[in-house]
Structures are given as C-alpha cells and as structure tokens.
Amino acid sequence: MATKRPGQSGFTLVEIMIVVAIIGLLAAIAIYNFNRARITSMKNGCLNNLRQISQAKLMWAMDHKMTFDAVPTDADLFGPSGYITSKPVCPGGGGYIIGGVTNAPLCNLPEHVLP
C-alpha cells in the first residue's frame, strides 16, 4: 500500500497551464466557427429576402399589366394590400434597393448578391 508523502499532493503548475492552454484553444476554435455560422446565416436570410422581393416585383408587373422596365415603389409591393406584408430587413444591417422589374433587387452589403 502506497502512502502519501507530504508536499506531493495536487497538480503541478505545468499541468494546470497545459489544461488552461487546451481549454483556450478549444474556445478559440468554437468562437471562430460560431461567428462564421452567424455570418453565413445572415447572408442566407438576406438572399431569401431578395428572392421574395424579386418574386413580388414579377407578380406586381403581371397583375398590373406593366412592362418589364417599370419600377415598383415600396407602396406597390409592401403593406397589408401588397404582395409582402411588411418590407423585409436585411439581417446583416444592409438596406434593399428594389430597382426595375427585370433587375434583381440589391442589398447595400457587397457580399449579399443574388446569383
């Protein structure tokens, strides 16, 4: 049976520093992946909003027998009597430019572009 000698119980400073370093490395990896996933989800939400606006413009043009170079206003597309109940907001903080019926709607953020 082994007996404990005084002064040999517990962890050494090197062991504690290694554990703290490993936890710090894992935290850094997790934070990086979380931020990347958050940015990707904001971009995907914006692209979905742009697709909805594009479809609303096409429906507006067909319903009102407009030419495809016509430019709808916010009042034409958004609101209780519009094609979309409320104007979508970019999750990344950008703003939307509706444009003409044949032009794809745009977001102010450069990476939020419809393919």
Tab-separated table of C-alpha atoms in Angstrom:
chain	number	residue	atom	x	y	z
A	1	MET	CA	0.000	0.000	0.000
A	2	ALA	CA	1.383	3.385	-1.014
A	3	THR	CA	1.455	6.160	1.482
A	4	LYS	CA	1.247	9.852	0.675
A	5	ARG	CA	4.295	11.868	1.371
A	6	PRO	CA	3.815	15.459	2.465
A	7	GLY	CA	4.151	18.016	-0.341
A	8	GLN	CA	3.275	15.662	-3.241
A	9	SER	CA	-0.486	16.008	-3.480
A	10	GLY	CA	-2.258	18.161	-6.076
A	11	PHE	CA	-1.332	19.318	-9.565
A	12	THR	CA	1.858	20.998	-10.664
A	13	LEU	CA	1.879	24.425	-12.276
A	14	VAL	CA	2.857	22.920	-15.644
A	15	GLU	CA	-0.133	20.545	-15.612
A	16	ILE	CA	-2.527	23.379	-14.823
A	17	MET	CA	-1.022	25.562	-17.566
A	18	ILE	CA	-1.427	22.758	-20.127
A	19	VAL	CA	-5.095	22.302	-19.205
A	20	VAL	CA	-5.735	26.068	-19.443
A	21	ALA	CA	-3.990	26.191	-22.847
A	22	ILE	CA	-6.107	23.327	-24.184
A	23	ILE	CA	-9.327	24.958	-22.959
A	24	GLY	CA	-8.260	28.273	-24.539
A	25	LEU	CA	-7.544	26.579	-27.874
A	26	LEU	CA	-10.925	24.839	-27.887
A	27	ALA	CA	-12.675	28.124	-27.020
A	28	ALA	CA	-10.895	29.939	-29.864
A	29	ILE	CA	-11.987	27.281	-32.373
A	30	ALA	CA	-15.584	27.373	-31.104
A	31	ILE	CA	-15.807	31.177	-31.263
A	32	TYR	CA	-14.416	31.260	-34.815
A	33	ASN	CA	-16.920	28.646	-36.025
A	34	PHE	CA	-19.796	30.398	-34.251
A	35	ASN	CA	-19.000	33.722	-35.943
A	36	ARG	CA	-18.648	32.089	-39.347
A	37	ALA	CA	-22.002	30.303	-38.954
A	38	ARG	CA	-23.667	33.555	-37.826
A	39	ILE	CA	-22.365	35.461	-40.873
A	40	THR	CA	-23.465	32.666	-43.219
A	41	SER	CA	-26.967	32.563	-41.750
A	42	MET	CA	-27.328	36.358	-42.053
A	43	LYS	CA	-26.265	36.177	-45.703
A	44	ASN	CA	-28.727	33.350	-46.417
A	45	GLY	CA	-31.545	35.284	-44.737
A	46	CYS	CA	-30.768	38.327	-46.869
A	47	LEU	CA	-30.708	36.247	-50.071
A	48	ASN	CA	-34.111	34.778	-49.192
A	49	ASN	CA	-35.473	38.304	-48.692
A	50	LEU	CA	-34.060	39.351	-52.073
A	51	ARG	CA	-35.760	36.361	-53.739
A	52	GLN	CA	-39.093	37.305	-52.147
A	53	ILE	CA	-38.767	40.895	-53.354
A	54	SER	CA	-37.903	39.686	-56.846
A	55	GLN	CA	-40.976	37.438	-56.959
A	56	ALA	CA	-43.185	40.241	-55.619
A	57	LYS	CA	-41.941	42.563	-58.399
A	58	LEU	CA	-42.792	39.987	-61.065
A	59	MET	CA	-46.271	39.381	-59.634
A	60	TRP	CA	-46.882	43.136	-59.424
A	61	ALA	CA	-45.879	43.589	-63.074
A	62	MET	CA	-48.136	40.756	-64.248
A	63	ASP	CA	-51.127	41.779	-62.127
A	64	HIS	CA	-50.990	45.418	-63.240
A	65	LYS	CA	-50.014	44.641	-66.861
A	66	MET	CA	-46.826	46.660	-66.543
A	67	THR	CA	-43.883	46.418	-68.872
A	68	PHE	CA	-40.817	44.755	-67.502
A	69	ASP	CA	-38.901	48.052	-67.414
A	70	ALA	CA	-41.375	49.510	-64.882
A	71	VAL	CA	-40.123	50.307	-61.387
A	72	PRO	CA	-42.460	49.476	-58.471
A	73	THR	CA	-42.471	51.553	-55.303
A	74	ASP	CA	-42.464	50.297	-51.729
A	75	ALA	CA	-46.194	51.020	-51.527
A	76	ASP	CA	-46.806	48.764	-54.544
A	77	LEU	CA	-45.052	45.744	-53.031
A	78	PHE	CA	-45.260	46.061	-49.240
A	79	GLY	CA	-48.135	46.535	-46.832
A	80	PRO	CA	-51.427	44.873	-45.949
A	81	SER	CA	-52.680	45.093	-49.531
A	82	GLY	CA	-49.262	44.423	-51.091
A	83	TYR	CA	-47.522	41.233	-52.097
A	84	ILE	CA	-45.390	41.126	-48.932
A	85	THR	CA	-46.984	42.125	-45.623
A	86	SER	CA	-44.035	44.173	-44.356
A	87	LYS	CA	-40.816	45.294	-46.008
A	88	PRO	CA	-38.047	42.797	-45.227
A	89	VAL	CA	-34.980	43.959	-43.324
A	90	CYS	CA	-31.500	42.664	-44.067
A	91	PRO	CA	-30.262	40.613	-41.071
A	92	GLY	CA	-26.752	41.956	-41.676
A	93	GLY	CA	-27.851	45.590	-41.366
A	94	GLY	CA	-27.924	46.463	-45.058
A	95	GLY	CA	-30.742	48.122	-46.954
A	96	TYR	CA	-32.585	46.956	-50.061
A	97	ILE	CA	-32.745	48.662	-53.453
A	98	ILE	CA	-35.813	47.399	-55.324
A	99	GLY	CA	-34.973	48.542	-58.871
A	100	GLY	CA	-36.863	47.675	-62.036
A	101	VAL	CA	-38.804	44.502	-62.658
A	102	THR	CA	-36.124	42.905	-64.836
A	103	ASN	CA	-33.290	43.962	-62.499
A	104	ALA	CA	-32.538	41.847	-59.467
A	105	PRO	CA	-33.061	43.655	-56.154
A	106	LEU	CA	-29.844	44.619	-54.399
A	107	CYS	CA	-28.593	44.804	-50.838
A	108	ASN	CA	-26.162	47.516	-49.706
A	109	LEU	CA	-23.775	44.860	-48.380
A	110	PRO	CA	-21.425	43.733	-51.182
A	111	GLU	CA	-21.430	40.022	-50.273
A	112	HIS	CA	-25.248	39.824	-50.285
A	113	VAL	CA	-25.889	39.379	-54.013
A	114	LEU	CA	-28.369	37.112	-55.746
A	115	PRO	CA	-26.620	34.600	-58.011
